[in-house]
Amino acid sequence: MTQFTDIDKLAVSTIRILAVDTVSKANSGHPGAPLGMAPAAHVLWSQMRMNPTNPDWINRDRFVLSNGHAVALLYSMLHLTGYDLSIEDLKQFRQLGSRTPGHPEFELPGVEVTTGPLGQGISNAVGMAMAQANLAATYNKPGFTLSDNYTYVFLGDGCLQEGISSEASSLAGHLKLGNLIAIYDDNKITIDGATSISFDEDVAKRYEAYGWEVLYVENGNEDLAGIAKAIAQAKLSKDKPTLIKMTTTIGYGSLHAGSHSVHGAPLKADDVKQLKSKFGFNPDKSFVVPQEVYDHYQKTILKPGVEANNKWNKLFSEYQKKFPELGAELARRLSGQLPANWESKLPTYTAKDSAVATRKLSETVLEDVYNQLPELIGGSADLTPSNLTRWKEALDFQPPSSGSGNYSGRYIRYGIREHAMGAIMNGISAFGANYKPYGGTFLNFVSYAAGAVRLSALSGHPVIWVATHDSIGVGEDGPTHQPIETLAHFRSLPNIQVWRPADGNEVSAAYKNSLESKHTPSIIALSRQNLPQLEGSSIESASKGGYVLQDVANPDIILVATGSEVSLSVEAAKTLAAKNIKARVVSLPDFFTFDKQPLEYRLSVLPDNVPIMSVEVLATTCWGKYAHQSFGIDRFGASGKAPEVFKFFGFTPEGVAERAQKTIAFYKGDKLISPLKKAF
Amino acid sequence: MTQFTDIDKLAVSTIRILAVDTVSKANSGHPGAPLGMAPAAHVLWSQMRMNPTNPDWINRDRFVLSNGHAVALLYSMLHLTGYDLSIEDLKQFRQLGSRTPGHPEFELPGVEVTTGPLGQGISNAVGMAMAQANLAATYNKPGFTLSDNYTYVFLGDGCLQEGISSEASSLAGHLKLGNLIAIYDDNKITIDGATSISFDEDVAKRYEAYGWEVLYVENGNEDLAGIAKAIAQAKLSKDKPTLIKMTTTIGYGSLHAGSHSVHGAPLKADDVKQLKSKFGFNPDKSFVVPQEVYDHYQKTILKPGVEANNKWNKLFSEYQKKFPELGAELARRLSGQLPANWESKLPTYTAKDSAVATRKLSETVLEDVYNQLPELIGGSADLTPSNLTRWKEALDFQPPSSGSGNYSGRYIRYGIREHAMGAIMNGISAFGANYKPYGGTFLNFVSYAAGAVRLSALSGHPVIWVATHDSIGVGEDGPTHQPIETLAHFRSLPNIQVWRPADGNEVSAAYKNSLESKHTPSIIALSRQNLPQLEGSSIESASKGGYVLQDVANPDIILVATGSEVSLSVEAAKTLAAKNIKARVVSLPDFFTFDKQPLEYRLSVLPDNVPIMSVEVLATTCWGKYAHQSFGIDRFGASGKAPEVFKFFGFTPEGVAERAQKTIAFYKGDKLISPLKKAF
């Protein structure tokens, strides 16, 4: 057992005061949790394996600050232990353009995931632990333990109250993730006051019910040895994740310790002074780090971390010699590259091929590429037979003792836990090794995971949602299951591809772009019902996000559609042709990718001087970007046979043609500017 | 204790077969859960107090089918017990335009809440139980027990896996809701297969950890007496909600009983036949109800229910005499009317009044109206000091034993549980008695509750989100806390008001319209930062959703804005005026309400032939409905001091003016059509 001495005490005080100074200088931020959790941070980091000079080392231990508002603690640790974060950066905390924003952001080396929105971090950590288990089961060999890192999490009452953490923790217990250790800051305070006003459940018992090991540290404010002992014990728990319930005092050392007033506002100047005096620091100086603290962390963290990393590098070199195939594969993955020509496996179709639901075409893609892409790891939130997310030979990702799979399995049974699935995918992606997680549910229920999807986009985790049952085409299940606003929602989110492919080639294009994406997540919206293979579609064209599917000289109108309404628009164009009205049909499977194309190309698709009408059985609200008039559904759907529901809303060739004619008449004689043209 | 005889067995078989026939006729639906839960439905309903001829009776017991896919069970019960639902309605199950959609919808008498999206129903039920506790504490008097109903819930594994149910159940335990009884269909099967592949936590232990009473029924397929005994025992648990874990066989009686294949698809014809034979029914006949079953329910449910309702009516008459003030108040509430002239309490402002954050103005509204509106009951997801949702004299809604409030309190400490808060608000609203629930969180975290917000809109529950910190104006907390896509998301949802008021009069208008709404929920987006009181605003104008705030003759441009960008646009108009450019400023605080105005009025605000530019520090995606060009933020925000972040994104008077000039130049000489004009 580690012996703690004066240097440890000094280090803890330094962390505390550095965090307080950081918040005070910004005059904004959260000093309370850093003051309470500094001892845990010191003890935990002192025994973590990490290389601050190479934050991406794949076998590093992960640290997730799920209570992200305590970021001043994390920044302090990163600075003290030798990561690329200077005192000057700390002084710029929460300033525009600084490297130290108000909550931890993934871009900063040493920040494993973006946190702040509560409950996300612990759920990301479950994903990281799953990825580690999969990597180890896939590549470790006797004498070659390439992967054995732990994932550690700090979390508070807020994270525990959020439903997403319940979902993720239940799954982590089922999966017996012994590599996951969470330290719960039981400080009994939230913003509204004492936790007793809303949260007096027995957290320990709940986690035991999930199948976790639960340990206690009674005095997290001071008992370094107790914290160390709990962590050591947690590491011995090989087939259970561990929750260490650690009682602390929020704002420990402040005059207002134990009160919610220290949670989210800087300490007053005199409070800071007395706190510095109390911990033996000069009350009149700020941002002071005793050299012996730097030296201590250099000795206990930086140096052994660099050595461990070097040792690992040697091990991996030998591994590549002994296991050339696996070694090359892992090396490729660590470089972030997909296998050469992987995309040649993507299926293509001609208009002669039969009509198939795009969810089924998605299954074909997975079936065709899974063997090429060992980094592909996916599942469904208990809708596997509907989402069609499982390739035939898939092995389930399960604890070996389950008898129904093992950790080398790449098919995840998420259970009915959409929000956790989203956050777990983020964690798997953040783990590294080029993992490409995907998760299936109905498009309508991606909304349950909106909080996690937002963080995928903000952090740039290229995860993939396989979102089937994408419209009123759901039919009988009715309006509770028929998305209306969903695409408008996610198309309004920055940095996310939102594909709604119309046929097999477009499904292949959606996967190609989603899997090749390095910093952008994707939602692929797929039909329950069969759709014909289109004349004029191709992976190449669809990979531009939008393209002219079928053209005529001097069109009277442009019909721009997505998914199931593309073939409908093709039919409508025929109806119009019979009336001597010329219609161009544009397929626009992904706004995000289309918007990245040069303006010249985009204007060739949606030019000036032709009325443009969008056709999509979802909310019209966002189509003003591309169309002069929109035919859609701005009310809730209806329960009935799908073809009848389509007809009820006017989505027939005749219904589309009629509105196209009205659009042409409406603009007759007017000069029309393409909506793509912007004044600024 | 109830004695069960052959008629009970017959009734259970009738329920089972009616549900199977309903699904088979539709050739779509879920027979598995109804077959397993029919005995529980029979036993539970037989002891519930309800009046099928008056489904709105305020003191009825509530029944919530949280596993809404089992709707055929609910429809069967409604039919058999005398609700207005015919055999013909059952035959039209899942057909377009029928009264029996694929999942339970709130509009149908006897359906307490719309369910299907998992986890919502149990969370609604928590809200209903809270409303009952509040109603009882507010109006019951010795000898006058006006409210003492129970809320019952059926739920399955899916509901228990969803995080929202964890949030709501934890809160229900804290609140000691003894009036809440949930029956968990422990059938060990979900769509992906056995629950053991993803969900092997100890549910009973988890609910005990929440502070619930947990009971067991080992043979839910047949043991009517056991079910009755458990319910009776649950009713004795006065200071704890109860979970009855009832083991059943999914698809009980089917050849595929116990398998996931009976979950979501009709039974095969031969299976239906053998099932009918097994239960003593004619295998060749469908939709058969033995007269004695009708008679039995008439005797055990309908007749006593009508009598209980009549008795209650008499009691309430006497109550109104003895307690004229409270009696009149409750009578008014039951009629669904707000007090006369309540809105005269709403604060108004002139341009001379000082600049105030709209979240603070919202607090003033609550302070001014709470005393008028005993139906107002609200809280915050642990952001009270930030959301400013609590009036000074508020009493907390807490169990009396807590010492920190009681059930007559109208301020709810939701804890950090946004999704549950949304669903609980739906439940409180669905309870009746004109309850007007509101809930506070940051606008960005309303997204965590997207699933519940969607159901508010779909069901038409007029709940109110007090959504503060509505933009980059959040400042230092950074992009994790700054909404970008949020308004576009909810503006794309049908049937929801999404207010973003610009000053005090507009805040009052937002509350006026939200509180007077009968079938439409609201989100009120409010600023963290101070905003000036505007010249030209009024409750009346803002209540149109959009209006001309400041005008000039023959404007060169119209600036249309919301919230904090309205005053910015006023400043920009001054900058433009200095350059001899005439700008009209339009405030558009709520799209939904504006869209309801006559076209003539709307065109008077946003006419033809003037370029219209929107100004809003959020995603521009949905502004095509109203503006020719949009100035917004289509990327994530930034951490920094709020004024600096505004400046960084160009949102200064000069920045707006510059873009307005570019917009004018862009359209110079063109005929311009108002985006309000539609071709069809």
XYZ file of N, CA and C in Angstrom, chain A residues 28 94-96 101-103 105 114 117-118 120 158 161-163 166-167 170 174 190-192 196-202 205-206 208-210 382-385 398 413 415-418 444-445 447-448 450-451 454 457-458 476-477 479-485 488-489 492-494 613 619 621-622 629-630 635-636 638-641 644 648 659 662-663 666-667 670-671 673 677-680, chain B residues 28 94-96 101-103 105 114 117-118 120 158 161-163 166-167 170 174 190-192 196-202 205-206 208-210 382-385 398 413 415-418 444-445 447-448 450-451 454 457-458 476-477 479-485 488-489 492-494 613 619 621-622 629-631 635-636 638-641 644 648 659 662-663 666-667 670-671 673 677-680:
567
model
N -15.470 33.297 -12.788
C -16.561 32.464 -13.299
C -16.113 31.015 -13.192
N -11.912 30.119 -19.401
C -13.232 30.674 -19.755
C -13.160 31.967 -20.562
N -11.975 32.264 -21.140
C -11.878 33.452 -21.986
C -12.022 33.026 -23.444
N -12.611 33.896 -24.218
C -12.864 33.602 -25.627
C -11.570 33.242 -26.341
N -11.759 26.184 -22.081
C -13.157 26.609 -22.034
C -13.829 26.203 -20.713
N -15.055 26.626 -20.541
C -15.774 26.477 -19.277
C -16.111 25.063 -18.880
N -16.115 24.157 -19.813
C -16.272 22.730 -19.525
C -15.247 21.977 -20.365
N -13.376 20.078 -23.045
C -13.680 19.780 -24.447
C -12.634 18.823 -25.008
N -15.680 15.288 -23.909
C -16.339 16.534 -23.538
C -17.421 16.223 -22.520
N -22.768 18.462 -19.675
C -24.121 17.914 -19.647
C -24.101 16.637 -18.791
N -24.846 16.630 -17.725
C -24.670 15.602 -16.698
C -25.103 14.211 -17.152
N -23.433 12.194 -18.994
C -22.797 11.752 -20.236
C -21.455 11.064 -19.948
N -25.448 14.832 -9.564
C -26.166 15.164 -10.795
C -26.089 14.033 -11.803
N -28.366 11.187 -10.881
C -29.806 11.404 -11.004
C -30.278 11.295 -12.453
N -29.412 11.641 -13.384
C -29.785 11.591 -14.799
C -30.056 10.151 -15.238
N -31.143 9.962 -15.957
C -31.524 8.628 -16.406
C -30.481 7.943 -17.267
N -28.253 5.747 -15.354
C -28.895 4.506 -14.914
C -28.849 3.472 -16.026
N -29.172 3.919 -17.233
C -29.140 3.000 -18.369
C -27.742 2.411 -18.551
N -26.575 0.117 -15.624
C -27.227 -1.198 -15.657
C -26.551 -2.100 -16.684
N -24.344 -5.617 -16.228
C -24.604 -6.823 -17.028
C -23.343 -7.303 -17.732
N -26.549 19.798 -4.081
C -26.711 20.161 -5.485
C -27.117 21.632 -5.516
N -27.388 22.132 -6.700
C -27.636 23.574 -6.824
C -28.832 24.014 -5.983
N -29.862 23.195 -5.929
C -31.045 23.584 -5.159
C -30.852 23.467 -3.653
N -30.995 15.889 0.063
C -32.154 15.293 0.737
C -33.471 15.880 0.254
N -33.463 16.997 -0.449
C -34.744 17.541 -0.912
C -35.257 16.852 -2.172
N -34.423 16.044 -2.809
C -34.935 15.379 -4.013
C -34.291 14.019 -4.276
N -33.278 13.660 -3.503
C -32.459 12.509 -3.896
C -31.989 11.792 -2.643
N -32.884 11.045 -2.017
C -32.466 10.320 -0.822
C -32.527 8.813 -1.019
N -32.475 8.376 -2.262
C -32.386 6.950 -2.533
C -31.055 6.398 -2.005
N -30.969 5.081 -1.941
C -29.752 4.402 -1.501
C -28.921 4.056 -2.739
N -26.984 0.713 -2.785
C -27.847 -0.456 -3.000
C -28.275 -0.548 -4.466
N -28.579 0.613 -5.043
C -28.966 0.606 -6.461
C -27.835 0.054 -7.323
N -25.433 -1.922 -6.393
C -25.328 -3.366 -6.153
C -26.388 -4.112 -6.970
N -27.568 -3.521 -7.052
C -28.636 -4.157 -7.847
C -28.244 -4.278 -9.312
N -27.437 -3.328 -9.787
C -26.950 -3.397 -11.171
C -25.852 -4.443 -11.337
N -32.419 -2.926 -28.560
C -33.463 -3.950 -28.498
C -34.436 -3.909 -29.678
N -33.929 -3.545 -30.850
C -34.796 -3.608 -32.039
C -34.084 -4.334 -33.172
N -33.231 -5.293 -32.819
C -32.428 -5.970 -33.833
C -33.258 -6.516 -35.006
N -34.348 -7.244 -34.752
C -35.080 -7.783 -35.911
C -35.781 -6.713 -36.739
N -20.393 -9.908 -25.063
C -20.975 -10.331 -23.784
C -19.847 -10.781 -22.874
N -25.754 -5.851 -27.434
C -27.167 -5.856 -27.029
C -27.359 -4.719 -26.042
N -29.988 -3.227 -25.043
C -31.219 -3.092 -24.272
C -31.955 -1.832 -24.696
N -33.050 -1.567 -24.029
C -33.926 -0.453 -24.429
C -33.410 0.816 -23.768
N -32.280 1.270 -24.267
C -31.509 2.331 -23.610
C -30.868 3.210 -24.687
N -31.705 3.993 -25.365
C -31.212 4.785 -26.504
C -30.195 5.844 -26.085
N -37.519 7.807 -34.739
C -38.251 8.631 -33.780
C -37.618 8.594 -32.402
N -36.934 7.515 -32.075
C -36.386 7.389 -30.733
C -34.917 7.790 -30.639
N -34.412 10.691 -30.798
C -34.681 11.886 -29.980
C -34.469 11.633 -28.493
N -34.715 10.420 -28.043
C -34.438 10.095 -26.639
C -32.963 10.322 -26.318
N -31.038 12.695 -27.696
C -30.618 13.994 -28.249
C -29.399 14.555 -27.521
N -29.362 14.373 -26.203
C -28.232 14.909 -25.430
C -26.909 14.297 -25.863
N -25.943 15.367 -29.558
C -25.370 16.710 -29.563
C -23.877 16.651 -29.220
N -21.694 15.385 -32.041
C -21.449 16.437 -33.033
C -20.458 17.471 -32.502
N -20.649 17.873 -31.261
C -19.767 18.893 -30.672
C -18.341 18.370 -30.543
N -48.986 1.318 -39.155
C -49.936 1.064 -38.068
C -49.473 1.506 -36.684
N -48.180 1.515 -36.413
C -47.748 1.899 -35.066
C -48.179 3.320 -34.719
N -48.756 7.688 -34.777
C -48.019 8.945 -34.561
C -47.004 8.891 -33.433
N -47.194 8.007 -32.459
C -46.181 7.889 -31.398
C -44.851 7.379 -31.941
N -44.890 6.752 -33.099
C -43.689 6.144 -33.663
C -43.276 6.749 -35.014
N -44.039 7.739 -35.482
C -43.746 8.323 -36.797
C -43.019 9.648 -36.630
N -41.762 9.712 -37.043
C -41.039 10.976 -36.888
C -41.637 12.064 -37.777
N -41.650 13.270 -37.268
C -42.075 14.436 -38.051
C -40.977 15.499 -37.987
N -40.623 15.866 -36.754
C -39.655 16.943 -36.530
C -38.212 16.448 -36.516
N -35.530 17.633 -39.123
C -35.296 19.089 -38.986
C -34.429 19.360 -37.766
N -34.694 18.626 -36.702
C -33.903 18.765 -35.475
C -32.426 18.497 -35.749
N -30.470 20.691 -38.033
C -30.165 22.009 -37.465
C -28.970 21.957 -36.524
N -28.554 20.759 -36.187
C -27.396 20.572 -35.309
C -26.137 20.741 -36.156
N -25.159 21.504 -35.694
C -23.923 21.608 -36.475
C -23.158 20.275 -36.486
N -39.392 22.737 -55.624
C -40.354 22.276 -54.622
C -39.786 21.057 -53.919
N -41.554 17.260 -41.402
C -41.731 18.705 -41.238
C -41.030 19.461 -42.357
N -40.159 22.597 -42.117
C -39.576 23.820 -41.570
C -38.198 24.190 -42.106
N -37.365 23.196 -42.369
C -35.985 23.524 -42.727
C -35.708 23.529 -44.221
N -40.859 26.251 -52.416
C -42.094 25.766 -51.814
C -41.832 24.352 -51.301
N -42.567 23.987 -50.276
C -42.313 22.687 -49.660
C -43.591 21.899 -49.476
N -47.836 18.273 -39.230
C -48.703 17.845 -38.129
C -48.231 16.445 -37.750
N -48.835 15.856 -36.713
C -48.455 14.486 -36.379
C -49.066 13.511 -37.384
N -50.393 9.444 -38.545
C -51.649 8.740 -38.318
C -51.398 7.240 -38.350
N -52.195 6.526 -37.564
C -52.092 5.068 -37.521
C -52.953 4.468 -38.626
N -52.352 3.673 -39.469
C -53.085 3.038 -40.563
C -52.104 2.297 -41.442
N -52.617 1.595 -42.431
C -51.707 0.923 -43.357
C -50.858 1.987 -44.056
N -51.994 3.722 -47.206
C -53.162 4.577 -46.979
C -52.788 5.879 -46.284
N -53.425 9.533 -47.631
C -54.160 10.486 -46.794
C -53.463 11.840 -46.780
N -49.351 19.671 -56.769
C -48.678 20.760 -56.050
C -47.547 21.360 -56.884
N -49.167 23.817 -59.158
C -49.508 25.048 -58.429
C -48.266 25.897 -58.174
N -47.166 25.240 -57.935
C -45.915 25.964 -57.703
C -45.477 26.681 -58.972
N -47.683 29.605 -59.514
C -47.452 30.641 -58.509
C -46.321 31.575 -58.917
N -45.269 30.993 -59.489
C -44.089 31.804 -59.816
C -44.050 32.244 -61.268
N -42.087 35.260 -62.851
C -41.167 35.871 -61.892
C -39.730 35.459 -62.158
N -38.836 36.392 -61.874
C -37.420 36.041 -61.817
C -37.209 35.286 -60.497
N -34.618 33.453 -57.750
C -33.236 33.260 -57.301
C -33.140 31.926 -56.571
N -28.320 30.940 -52.943
C -27.545 32.190 -53.020
C -27.744 33.020 -51.766
N -26.661 33.451 -51.219
C -26.694 34.182 -49.953
C -26.183 35.606 -50.149
N -26.758 36.522 -49.406
C -26.348 37.926 -49.502
C -25.045 38.181 -48.745
N -24.753 37.314 -47.788
C -23.529 37.504 -46.984
C -23.047 36.170 -46.468
N -51.845 -6.772 -37.491
C -50.767 -5.892 -37.029
C -50.992 -5.632 -35.553
N -56.053 -0.023 -35.662
C -54.901 0.315 -36.523
C -55.290 0.663 -37.955
N -56.608 0.972 -38.165
C -57.006 1.408 -39.496
C -57.063 2.933 -39.511
N -56.733 3.495 -40.673
C -56.703 4.944 -40.810
C -58.044 5.559 -40.420
N -56.180 3.655 -32.612
C -54.850 3.652 -33.246
C -53.926 2.621 -32.622
N -52.763 2.488 -33.209
C -51.819 1.428 -32.854
C -51.219 1.518 -31.465
N -51.260 2.671 -30.871
C -50.861 2.836 -29.475
C -51.916 3.713 -28.805
N -53.962 6.582 -27.393
C -53.862 8.033 -27.543
C -54.847 8.713 -26.610
N -51.231 9.121 -23.510
C -50.685 8.489 -24.706
C -49.405 7.754 -24.320
N -43.992 5.110 -26.632
C -42.597 5.423 -26.355
C -42.279 4.985 -24.921
N -41.359 4.079 -24.758
C -41.223 3.392 -23.468
C -40.699 4.294 -22.358
N -42.367 6.410 -20.646
C -43.159 7.633 -20.438
C -44.315 7.389 -19.476
N -39.088 -3.030 -20.926
C -38.667 -1.869 -21.708
C -38.762 -0.600 -20.895
N -35.997 -0.323 -18.380
C -34.640 -0.081 -18.875
C -34.424 1.375 -19.252
N -35.480 2.052 -19.668
C -35.362 3.452 -20.076
C -34.976 4.321 -18.880
N -34.033 5.201 -19.077
C -33.566 6.068 -18.003
C -34.643 6.948 -17.410
N -36.176 5.505 -14.415
C -35.299 5.546 -13.237
C -35.406 6.894 -12.554
N -35.373 7.943 -13.371
C -35.476 9.288 -12.799
C -36.793 9.455 -12.043
N -37.099 7.215 -8.847
C -36.292 7.713 -7.739
C -37.025 8.860 -7.051
N -38.631 9.173 -3.208
C -38.338 10.317 -2.326
C -39.635 10.963 -1.826
N -37.683 -9.548 -24.339
C -37.829 -8.310 -25.098
C -37.632 -8.650 -26.573
N -37.652 -7.635 -27.418
C -37.628 -7.907 -28.858
C -36.373 -8.680 -29.263
N -35.250 -8.352 -28.653
C -34.010 -9.031 -29.020
C -33.911 -10.455 -28.479
N -32.100 -11.712 -20.324
C -30.765 -12.018 -19.783
C -29.639 -11.562 -20.705
N -29.949 -11.215 -21.950
C -28.847 -10.776 -22.817
C -28.469 -9.316 -22.600
N -29.298 -8.579 -21.874
C -28.926 -7.179 -21.650
C -29.417 -6.615 -20.319
N -30.229 -7.361 -19.592
C -30.934 -6.752 -18.457
C -31.074 -7.787 -17.370
N -29.975 -8.025 -16.654
C -30.082 -9.005 -15.570
C -29.851 -8.373 -14.207
N -30.081 -7.067 -14.136
C -30.008 -6.411 -12.832
C -31.135 -6.925 -11.929
N -31.020 -6.623 -10.633
C -32.034 -7.010 -9.660
C -33.032 -5.848 -9.522
N -34.485 -5.070 -6.023
C -33.533 -4.410 -5.139
C -33.363 -2.937 -5.526
N -33.349 -2.680 -6.815
C -33.210 -1.292 -7.273
C -34.394 -0.458 -6.776
N -36.303 -1.064 -4.229
C -36.154 -0.883 -2.780
C -35.167 0.244 -2.483
N -34.123 0.306 -3.280
C -33.141 1.379 -3.077
C -33.769 2.752 -3.292
N -34.769 2.809 -4.173
C -35.482 4.076 -4.397
C -36.450 4.398 -3.253
N -33.324 21.123 -10.553
C -32.167 21.502 -9.753
C -31.426 22.724 -10.276
N -32.167 23.668 -10.839
C -31.539 24.927 -11.242
C -32.331 26.123 -10.733
N -32.975 25.956 -9.592
C -33.846 27.012 -9.084
C -33.181 28.387 -9.034
N -31.963 28.493 -8.461
C -31.398 29.845 -8.389
C -30.994 30.405 -9.749
N -43.498 18.284 -0.813
C -42.639 17.273 -0.179
C -43.521 16.388 0.678
N -39.234 20.019 -6.260
C -37.783 19.836 -6.404
C -37.567 18.596 -7.250
N -35.032 17.556 -8.845
C -33.705 16.952 -8.977
C -33.231 17.081 -10.421
N -32.080 16.521 -10.692
C -31.446 16.685 -12.009
C -31.992 15.617 -12.941
N -33.258 15.814 -13.314
C -34.018 14.768 -14.002
C -34.939 15.431 -15.026
N -34.372 15.960 -16.096
C -35.154 16.728 -17.052
C -36.205 15.875 -17.767
N -30.865 24.483 -23.260
C -30.095 23.430 -23.910
C -30.454 22.044 -23.394
N -30.932 21.968 -22.160
C -31.208 20.655 -21.583
C -32.679 20.253 -21.668
N -33.577 19.481 -24.367
C -33.340 18.395 -25.326
C -33.247 17.032 -24.644
N -32.756 16.994 -23.422
C -32.718 15.721 -22.684
C -34.139 15.155 -22.566
N -36.585 15.507 -24.827
C -37.270 15.592 -26.124
C -38.400 14.569 -26.242
N -38.185 13.365 -25.715
C -39.220 12.332 -25.804
C -40.506 12.753 -25.111
N -42.238 15.812 -26.950
C -42.991 15.345 -28.113
C -44.367 14.837 -27.688
N -46.819 17.584 -26.882
C -47.383 18.173 -28.101
C -48.388 17.233 -28.756
N -48.034 15.966 -28.833
C -48.922 14.992 -29.472
C -50.226 14.841 -28.689
N -19.624 32.089 -20.372
C -18.468 31.270 -20.006
C -18.717 29.771 -19.970
N -19.934 29.338 -19.676
C -20.178 27.889 -19.600
C -19.897 27.202 -20.938
N -19.901 26.032 -25.185
C -20.754 25.364 -26.170
C -21.546 24.176 -25.628
N -21.060 23.534 -24.562
C -21.841 22.429 -23.989
C -23.170 22.926 -23.415
N -23.252 24.216 -23.139
C -24.443 24.776 -22.496
C -25.157 25.819 -23.360
N -24.645 26.060 -24.565
C -25.238 27.094 -25.413
C -26.092 26.453 -26.503
N -27.388 26.641 -26.451
C -28.246 26.035 -27.476
C -27.966 26.646 -28.851
N -28.012 25.808 -29.848
C -27.892 26.261 -31.237
C -29.095 25.736 -32.025
N -29.274 24.409 -31.992
C -30.321 23.770 -32.768
C -31.658 23.704 -32.043
N -34.891 25.467 -33.391
C -35.287 24.877 -34.675
C -35.952 23.526 -34.446
N -35.405 22.761 -33.523
C -35.971 21.455 -33.188
C -37.424 21.608 -32.743
N -40.032 22.861 -35.092
C -40.411 21.885 -36.117
C -41.402 20.852 -35.597
N -41.581 20.831 -34.299
C -42.529 19.894 -33.684
C -43.926 20.475 -33.841
N -44.900 19.682 -34.268
C -46.263 20.236 -34.367
C -46.824 20.550 -32.976
N -34.723 40.078 -43.372
C -33.549 39.389 -42.824
C -33.818 39.019 -41.366
N -29.370 28.517 -34.729
C -29.359 27.960 -36.087
C -30.340 28.706 -36.976
N -31.563 27.435 -39.714
C -32.194 26.477 -40.628
C -33.684 26.697 -40.867
N -34.413 27.123 -39.851
C -35.869 27.196 -40.001
C -36.396 28.572 -40.345
N -33.178 36.219 -46.078
C -31.802 35.944 -45.675
C -31.770 35.839 -44.157
N -30.858 35.064 -43.656
C -30.823 34.834 -42.214
C -29.430 35.061 -41.650
N -29.394 35.811 -40.565
C -28.138 35.993 -39.835
C -28.288 35.221 -38.523
N -22.997 26.993 -36.220
C -21.893 26.207 -35.668
C -22.098 26.192 -34.151
N -21.252 25.472 -33.434
C -21.382 25.506 -31.989
C -20.836 26.824 -31.448
N -19.227 29.290 -28.138
C -17.864 29.460 -27.634
C -17.926 29.897 -26.181
N -16.902 29.477 -25.433
C -16.797 29.845 -24.023
C -16.080 31.177 -23.909
N -16.716 32.137 -23.293
C -16.102 33.454 -23.099
C -17.116 34.373 -22.461
N -16.708 35.566 -22.152
C -17.664 36.531 -21.607
C -18.749 36.784 -22.648
N -18.443 39.401 -25.336
C -17.370 39.095 -26.296
C -17.781 38.003 -27.277
N -17.884 38.283 -31.196
C -17.152 37.297 -32.007
C -17.999 36.788 -33.169
N -24.816 43.390 -42.531
C -25.484 42.298 -43.247
C -26.811 42.754 -43.846
N -25.964 44.395 -47.060
C -25.658 43.390 -48.098
C -26.936 42.753 -48.616
N -27.892 42.550 -47.722
C -29.160 41.949 -48.134
C -29.908 42.884 -49.075
N -28.238 42.819 -52.383
C -28.416 41.527 -53.051
C -29.720 41.489 -53.847
N -30.766 42.067 -53.281
C -32.079 41.981 -53.921
C -32.446 43.228 -54.732
N -35.031 43.595 -57.659
C -35.841 42.370 -57.814
C -37.232 42.552 -57.240
N -38.181 41.892 -57.881
C -39.504 41.751 -57.280
C -39.369 40.693 -56.179
N -41.171 38.306 -53.212
C -42.407 37.747 -52.667
C -42.193 37.442 -51.189
N -46.131 33.660 -48.435
C -47.054 33.264 -49.504
C -46.747 31.861 -49.998
N -47.786 31.055 -50.072
C -47.627 29.648 -50.430
C -48.350 29.340 -51.736
N -47.758 28.455 -52.486
C -48.356 28.067 -53.768
C -49.519 27.101 -53.562
N -49.534 26.422 -52.428
C -50.599 25.433 -52.184
C -50.823 25.284 -50.703
